[in-house]
mmCIF file of C-alpha atoms and ligand atoms in Angstrom:
data_model
loop_
_atom_site.group_PDB
_atom_site.id
_atom_site.type_symbol
_atom_site.label_atom_id
_atom_site.label_comp_id
_atom_site.label_asym_id
_atom_site.label_seq_id
_atom_site.Cartn_x
_atom_site.Cartn_y
_atom_site.Cartn_z
ATOM 1 C CA MET A 1 76.504 82.671 107.274
ATOM 2 C CA THR A 2 76.440 85.568 105.102
ATOM 3 C CA ARG A 3 80.081 86.468 103.879
ATOM 4 C CA ARG A 4 80.664 89.692 102.421
ATOM 5 C CA PRO A 5 81.769 89.322 98.807
ATOM 6 C CA PHE A 6 85.413 90.038 97.727
ATOM 7 C CA VAL A 7 86.649 90.890 94.297
ATOM 8 C CA GLY A 8 90.299 91.642 93.824
ATOM 9 C CA GLY A 9 91.728 92.995 90.634
ATOM 10 C CA ASN A 10 95.391 91.505 90.360
ATOM 11 C CA TRP A 11 97.196 93.735 87.500
ATOM 12 C CA LYS A 12 100.325 91.701 87.497
ATOM 13 C CA MET A 13 103.164 93.134 85.608
ATOM 14 C CA ASN A 14 100.661 95.157 83.281
ATOM 15 C CA THR A 15 99.841 98.931 82.714
ATOM 16 C CA ASP A 16 101.869 102.011 82.947
ATOM 17 C CA LEU A 17 101.368 104.971 84.891
ATOM 18 C CA GLU A 18 98.809 106.590 82.556
ATOM 19 C CA SER A 19 96.743 103.344 81.789
ATOM 20 C CA GLY A 20 96.837 102.326 85.558
ATOM 21 C CA THR A 21 95.575 105.575 86.639
ATOM 22 C CA ALA A 22 92.842 105.706 84.037
ATOM 23 C CA LEU A 23 91.717 102.206 84.718
ATOM 24 C CA ALA A 24 91.643 102.859 88.558
ATOM 25 C CA SER A 25 89.834 106.293 87.784
ATOM 26 C CA ALA A 26 87.281 104.391 85.881
ATOM 27 C CA LEU A 27 86.524 101.979 88.584
ATOM 28 C CA ALA A 28 86.431 104.671 91.265
ATOM 29 C CA THR A 29 84.020 106.824 89.224
ATOM 30 C CA GLU A 30 81.571 103.605 89.362
ATOM 31 C CA LEU A 31 82.481 102.341 93.008
ATOM 32 C CA LYS A 32 81.706 105.573 95.085
ATOM 33 C CA HIS A 33 82.466 105.326 98.683
ATOM 34 C CA GLY A 34 79.987 103.292 100.938
ATOM 35 C CA SER A 35 77.666 102.442 97.920
ATOM 36 C CA ASP A 36 78.514 98.804 97.664
ATOM 37 C CA ALA A 37 78.014 95.898 99.815
ATOM 38 C CA ILE A 38 81.358 94.360 98.550
ATOM 39 C CA ASP A 39 84.954 94.583 99.078
ATOM 40 C CA VAL A 40 86.883 95.436 96.000
ATOM 41 C CA VAL A 41 90.632 95.550 96.007
ATOM 42 C CA VAL A 42 93.013 96.499 93.131
ATOM 43 C CA PHE A 43 96.500 95.392 93.115
ATOM 44 C CA PRO A 44 98.765 97.640 90.787
ATOM 45 C CA PRO A 45 102.401 97.155 90.090
ATOM 46 C CA TYR A 46 104.694 98.525 93.058
ATOM 47 C CA PRO A 47 106.028 101.693 91.121
ATOM 48 C CA TYR A 48 101.959 102.689 90.592
ATOM 49 C CA LEU A 49 100.957 102.309 94.108
ATOM 50 C CA GLN A 50 100.988 105.775 95.109
ATOM 51 C CA SER A 51 99.215 107.274 92.045
ATOM 52 C CA VAL A 52 96.395 104.580 91.766
ATOM 53 C CA GLY A 53 95.932 105.154 95.599
ATOM 54 C CA ARG A 54 95.511 109.039 94.935
ATOM 55 C CA VAL A 55 93.027 108.154 92.291
ATOM 56 C CA ILE A 56 90.807 105.624 94.429
ATOM 57 C CA ASP A 57 90.901 107.699 97.559
ATOM 58 C CA GLY A 58 87.466 108.352 98.619
ATOM 59 C CA SER A 59 86.095 105.556 96.440
ATOM 60 C CA SER A 60 84.802 102.144 98.021
ATOM 61 C CA ILE A 61 88.045 100.520 96.481
ATOM 62 C CA ALA A 62 90.916 99.497 98.347
ATOM 63 C CA LEU A 63 94.421 99.310 97.552
ATOM 64 C CA GLY A 64 96.680 96.241 97.375
ATOM 65 C CA ALA A 65 100.115 95.131 96.655
ATOM 66 C CA GLN A 66 101.130 92.045 94.886
ATOM 67 C CA ASP A 67 103.967 90.968 97.097
ATOM 68 C CA VAL A 68 105.540 91.785 100.422
ATOM 69 C CA SER A 69 108.789 91.088 101.880
ATOM 70 C CA SER A 70 108.770 88.631 104.836
ATOM 71 C CA GLU A 71 111.419 90.690 106.438
ATOM 72 C CA VAL A 72 111.240 93.960 108.392
ATOM 73 C CA ASN A 73 113.837 95.959 106.673
ATOM 74 C CA GLY A 74 117.751 95.989 105.914
ATOM 75 C CA PRO A 75 120.129 94.722 103.020
ATOM 76 C CA LEU A 76 117.692 93.006 100.798
ATOM 77 C CA THR A 77 118.181 94.648 97.389
ATOM 78 C CA GLY A 78 114.764 94.942 95.584
ATOM 79 C CA GLU A 79 112.344 94.040 98.460
ATOM 80 C CA VAL A 80 109.586 95.987 99.707
ATOM 81 C CA SER A 81 108.400 95.986 103.251
ATOM 82 C CA ALA A 82 105.043 95.789 104.977
ATOM 83 C CA GLU A 83 105.789 99.103 106.568
ATOM 84 C CA MET A 84 106.520 100.637 103.374
ATOM 85 C CA LEU A 85 103.498 99.540 101.888
ATOM 86 C CA LEU A 86 101.474 100.675 104.698
ATOM 87 C CA ASP A 87 103.030 104.143 104.277
ATOM 88 C CA LEU A 88 101.628 104.458 100.858
ATOM 89 C CA GLY A 89 98.010 103.453 102.189
ATOM 90 C CA VAL A 90 98.001 99.786 101.071
ATOM 91 C CA LYS A 91 95.666 98.012 103.040
ATOM 92 C CA TRP A 92 95.830 94.322 101.406
ATOM 93 C CA VAL A 93 98.565 92.065 99.867
ATOM 94 C CA LEU A 94 98.623 89.050 97.810
ATOM 95 C CA VAL A 95 100.764 86.331 99.104
ATOM 96 C CA GLY A 96 101.547 82.903 97.518
ATOM 97 C CA HIS A 97 100.347 83.838 94.079
ATOM 98 C CA SER A 98 101.103 80.631 91.758
ATOM 99 C CA GLU A 99 103.424 82.756 89.470
ATOM 100 C CA ARG A 100 105.382 83.484 92.554
ATOM 101 C CA ARG A 101 105.443 79.983 93.476
ATOM 102 C CA HIS A 102 106.094 78.299 90.253
ATOM 103 C CA ARG A 103 107.909 80.777 88.204
ATOM 104 C CA LEU A 104 109.782 82.953 90.689
ATOM 105 C CA GLY A 105 110.391 79.714 92.834
ATOM 106 C CA GLU A 106 108.690 80.831 96.376
ATOM 107 C CA ALA A 107 108.494 77.958 98.638
ATOM 108 C CA ASP A 108 105.713 77.176 101.086
ATOM 109 C CA SER A 109 108.208 78.296 103.884
ATOM 110 C CA LEU A 110 108.742 81.644 102.425
ATOM 111 C CA VAL A 111 104.983 82.111 102.011
ATOM 112 C CA ALA A 112 104.273 81.379 105.387
ATOM 113 C CA GLU A 113 106.927 84.007 106.396
ATOM 114 C CA LYS A 114 105.556 86.730 104.039
ATOM 115 C CA PHE A 115 101.929 85.732 105.147
ATOM 116 C CA ALA A 116 102.978 86.004 109.104
ATOM 117 C CA MET A 117 104.862 89.384 108.396
ATOM 118 C CA ALA A 118 102.003 90.753 106.587
ATOM 119 C CA ILE A 119 99.597 89.914 109.462
ATOM 120 C CA GLU A 120 101.783 91.126 112.191
ATOM 121 C CA SER A 121 102.108 94.501 110.421
ATOM 122 C CA GLY A 122 98.289 94.964 110.494
ATOM 123 C CA LEU A 123 97.807 94.299 106.642
ATOM 124 C CA SER A 124 95.071 92.140 105.362
ATOM 125 C CA VAL A 125 96.379 89.319 103.085
ATOM 126 C CA VAL A 126 94.718 87.069 100.292
ATOM 127 C CA LEU A 127 96.562 84.167 100.371
ATOM 128 C CA CYS A 128 96.764 82.116 97.295
ATOM 129 C CA VAL A 129 96.643 78.448 97.056
ATOM 130 C CA GLY A 130 95.966 75.764 94.141
ATOM 131 C CA GLU A 131 97.304 72.708 92.288
ATOM 132 C CA THR A 132 98.946 72.272 89.143
ATOM 133 C CA LEU A 133 97.551 70.279 86.190
ATOM 134 C CA VAL A 134 99.726 67.176 86.773
ATOM 135 C CA GLN A 135 98.906 67.371 90.599
ATOM 136 C CA ARG A 136 95.383 67.446 89.595
ATOM 137 C CA THR A 137 95.444 64.558 87.034
ATOM 138 C CA THR A 138 97.561 62.390 89.149
ATOM 139 C CA GLY A 139 95.028 62.985 92.060
ATOM 140 C CA HIS A 140 96.855 64.926 94.290
ATOM 141 C CA ALA A 141 94.878 68.227 94.121
ATOM 142 C CA HIS A 142 93.555 68.361 97.714
ATOM 143 C CA LYS A 143 96.692 67.382 99.331
ATOM 144 C CA VAL A 144 98.695 70.088 97.630
ATOM 145 C CA VAL A 145 96.320 72.640 98.664
ATOM 146 C CA LEU A 146 96.153 71.234 102.336
ATOM 147 C CA ASP A 147 99.786 71.034 102.520
ATOM 148 C CA GLN A 148 100.121 74.693 101.302
ATOM 149 C CA LEU A 149 97.241 75.659 103.814
ATOM 150 C CA ALA A 150 99.186 73.796 106.833
ATOM 151 C CA SER A 151 102.415 75.477 106.176
ATOM 152 C CA ALA A 152 100.915 78.952 105.565
ATOM 153 C CA PHE A 153 98.662 79.226 108.761
ATOM 154 C CA GLU A 154 101.058 77.498 111.112
ATOM 155 C CA CYS A 155 101.700 80.738 112.674
ATOM 156 C CA ILE A 156 98.514 82.732 112.252
ATOM 157 C CA PRO A 157 96.607 83.280 115.297
ATOM 158 C CA ALA A 158 92.687 82.834 115.200
ATOM 159 C CA ASP A 159 91.927 86.448 115.759
ATOM 160 C CA ALA A 160 93.841 87.548 112.340
ATOM 161 C CA LEU A 161 91.448 85.367 110.315
ATOM 162 C CA ALA A 162 88.999 88.520 109.793
ATOM 163 C CA ARG A 163 91.821 89.890 107.767
ATOM 164 C CA VAL A 164 92.556 86.777 105.606
ATOM 165 C CA VAL A 165 90.860 85.870 102.247
ATOM 166 C CA ILE A 166 91.946 82.576 100.792
ATOM 167 C CA ALA A 167 92.090 82.624 96.886
ATOM 168 C CA TYR A 168 91.329 79.171 95.530
ATOM 169 C CA GLU A 169 93.644 79.273 92.161
ATOM 170 C CA PRO A 170 94.340 76.143 90.252
ATOM 171 C CA VAL A 171 97.320 76.826 88.399
ATOM 172 C CA TRP A 172 95.738 75.120 85.141
ATOM 173 C CA ALA A 173 93.131 77.758 85.045
ATOM 174 C CA ILE A 174 95.145 80.902 85.543
ATOM 175 C CA GLY A 175 95.475 82.843 82.343
ATOM 176 C CA THR A 176 94.290 79.858 80.295
ATOM 177 C CA GLY A 177 90.556 80.814 79.524
ATOM 178 C CA VAL A 178 90.024 77.525 80.924
ATOM 179 C CA ALA A 179 88.167 78.288 84.377
ATOM 180 C CA ALA A 180 87.283 75.628 87.025
ATOM 181 C CA THR A 181 83.533 74.797 86.794
ATOM 182 C CA ALA A 182 81.230 76.096 89.658
ATOM 183 C CA ASP A 183 81.593 72.178 91.034
ATOM 184 C CA ASP A 184 85.106 71.999 90.923
ATOM 185 C CA ALA A 185 85.304 75.262 92.625
ATOM 186 C CA GLU A 186 83.069 74.198 95.386
ATOM 187 C CA GLU A 187 84.480 70.937 96.111
ATOM 188 C CA ALA A 188 88.044 72.844 96.538
ATOM 189 C CA HIS A 189 86.477 75.655 98.542
ATOM 190 C CA GLY A 190 84.898 73.073 100.921
ATOM 191 C CA VAL A 191 88.167 71.299 101.492
ATOM 192 C CA ILE A 192 89.604 74.581 102.350
ATOM 193 C CA ARG A 193 86.904 75.543 104.619
ATOM 194 C CA GLY A 194 87.132 71.868 106.268
ATOM 195 C CA PHE A 195 90.817 72.922 106.839
ATOM 196 C CA ILE A 196 90.204 75.902 108.573
ATOM 197 C CA GLY A 197 87.483 74.314 110.938
ATOM 198 C CA SER A 198 90.017 71.580 112.070
ATOM 199 C CA ARG A 199 92.845 74.208 112.381
ATOM 200 C CA TYR A 200 90.704 76.765 114.136
ATOM 201 C CA ASN A 201 87.099 76.099 114.698
ATOM 202 C CA SER A 202 83.773 75.746 112.973
ATOM 203 C CA GLU A 203 82.605 79.439 113.400
ATOM 204 C CA LEU A 204 86.047 80.729 111.898
ATOM 205 C CA ALA A 205 85.373 78.130 109.085
ATOM 206 C CA SER A 206 82.246 79.685 108.097
ATOM 207 C CA GLY A 207 83.133 83.020 108.553
ATOM 208 C CA ILE A 208 86.254 83.149 106.372
ATOM 209 C CA ARG A 209 86.057 84.323 102.704
ATOM 210 C CA ILE A 210 87.245 81.948 99.997
ATOM 211 C CA VAL A 211 87.450 83.451 96.568
ATOM 212 C CA TYR A 212 88.141 81.643 93.275
ATOM 213 C CA GLY A 213 90.625 82.869 90.802
ATOM 214 C CA GLY A 214 91.667 81.450 87.109
ATOM 215 C CA SER A 215 90.275 82.708 84.060
ATOM 216 C CA VAL A 216 87.137 84.436 85.362
ATOM 217 C CA VAL A 217 85.430 86.668 82.997
ATOM 218 C CA PRO A 218 82.022 88.256 82.679
ATOM 219 C CA VAL A 219 80.209 85.086 81.168
ATOM 220 C CA ASN A 220 81.526 82.730 83.701
ATOM 221 C CA ALA A 221 81.401 84.902 86.798
ATOM 222 C CA LYS A 222 77.757 84.581 87.593
ATOM 223 C CA THR A 223 77.759 80.896 87.565
ATOM 224 C CA ILE A 224 80.997 80.491 89.420
ATOM 225 C CA PHE A 225 79.948 82.923 92.180
ATOM 226 C CA ALA A 226 76.444 81.208 92.441
ATOM 227 C CA ALA A 227 78.172 78.328 94.320
ATOM 228 C CA PRO A 228 77.427 78.736 97.766
ATOM 229 C CA GLY A 229 81.112 78.229 99.071
ATOM 230 C CA VAL A 230 82.533 80.745 96.612
ATOM 231 C CA ASP A 231 82.617 84.276 98.254
ATOM 232 C CA GLY A 232 84.235 86.206 95.055
ATOM 233 C CA GLY A 233 86.971 86.330 92.918
ATOM 234 C CA LEU A 234 90.637 86.986 92.093
ATOM 235 C CA ILE A 235 90.659 88.407 88.822
ATOM 236 C CA GLY A 236 93.630 88.658 86.495
ATOM 237 C CA GLY A 237 93.409 89.548 82.624
ATOM 238 C CA ALA A 238 89.722 90.728 82.730
ATOM 239 C CA SER A 239 90.611 93.071 85.803
ATOM 240 C CA LEU A 240 92.447 95.244 83.135
ATOM 241 C CA LYS A 241 89.420 96.027 81.356
ATOM 242 C CA PRO A 242 87.024 98.426 83.665
ATOM 243 C CA THR A 243 83.723 97.316 82.065
ATOM 244 C CA ASP A 244 84.667 93.463 82.606
ATOM 245 C CA PHE A 245 85.840 93.893 86.096
ATOM 246 C CA LEU A 246 82.749 96.166 87.121
ATOM 247 C CA SER A 247 80.484 93.244 85.511
ATOM 248 C CA ILE A 248 82.104 90.786 87.629
ATOM 249 C CA CYS A 249 82.001 92.761 90.569
ATOM 250 C CA SER A 250 78.162 93.033 89.939
ATOM 251 C CA SER A 251 78.013 89.038 89.387
ATOM 252 C CA ALA A 252 79.783 88.680 92.871
ATOM 253 C CA MET A 253 77.456 90.678 94.740
ATOM 254 C CA ILE A 254 74.367 88.868 93.035
ATOM 255 C CA GLY A 255 75.860 85.534 93.276
ATOM 256 C CA ILE A 256 76.657 85.909 96.933
ATOM 257 C CA ALA A 257 73.205 87.003 97.748
ATOM 258 C CA THR A 258 71.569 84.008 96.042
ATOM 259 C CA GLY A 259 74.251 81.389 96.093
HETATM 260 P P1 PGA B 301 93.379 85.536 85.079
HETATM 261 O O1 PGA B 301 94.491 85.414 86.734
HETATM 262 O O2 PGA B 301 92.086 85.636 85.751
HETATM 263 O O3 PGA B 301 94.216 85.865 84.233
HETATM 264 O O4 PGA B 301 93.321 83.857 84.949
HETATM 265 C C1 PGA B 301 94.051 85.104 88.006
HETATM 266 C C2 PGA B 301 95.199 85.299 89.112
HETATM 267 O O5 PGA B 301 96.310 85.011 88.499
HETATM 268 O O6 PGA B 301 94.933 85.963 90.155
#
């Protein structure tokens, strides 16, 4: 099955109003509406969502947010609800990013609640999973990823899977300059696809998009994306440089066509 490539730019806690809108504008100029057989999504910081949304309006780039509350509304200081994001034109959210799991203490159960809330609200979700270096070196990588998936997908109905992309992001590869090899990514993606097959069915398993994230840069993107089970990438550092990010988007289109 041919899956439409997906590339997300996770800006994390970077940019300011001026540089964020300039970055978005540089991307929008290149990625004009309807011209690309790829889903490209940018995930700016919350305060810049509306401004970036205006800049990319009319291009083929969709707007994403880096987080979402697990609750509908109410006394939750600092939280941002799915409805608020939808109000601003947000289509995608990241859920379960390793920085939120490991640096901000989000447990699997909270990740699952956020995932369910986002899906119920009509958002599309990039669900991030991945093992730490210790978990990998002690032989637990697959179990960790499978446990994260089992918890996250517990309440997700089959008909929502068209709005889900899974990002395999080994924690040891994020922001370190040490990307997984194409073979490592292919193996992990196979495990993830196998999970979707047993949790749902083989048709949904072959249709779901699984992208790789962790130190993807223009020089390694083509090789990683050429792996048949890799459907694109979630890009951190390199998404802050328009030429690098656009080059990675091109590699995703080539890699997925030939992989
Ligand atoms: P990186 O980040 O590309 O800077 O390694 C990826 C991510 O955290 O999504």
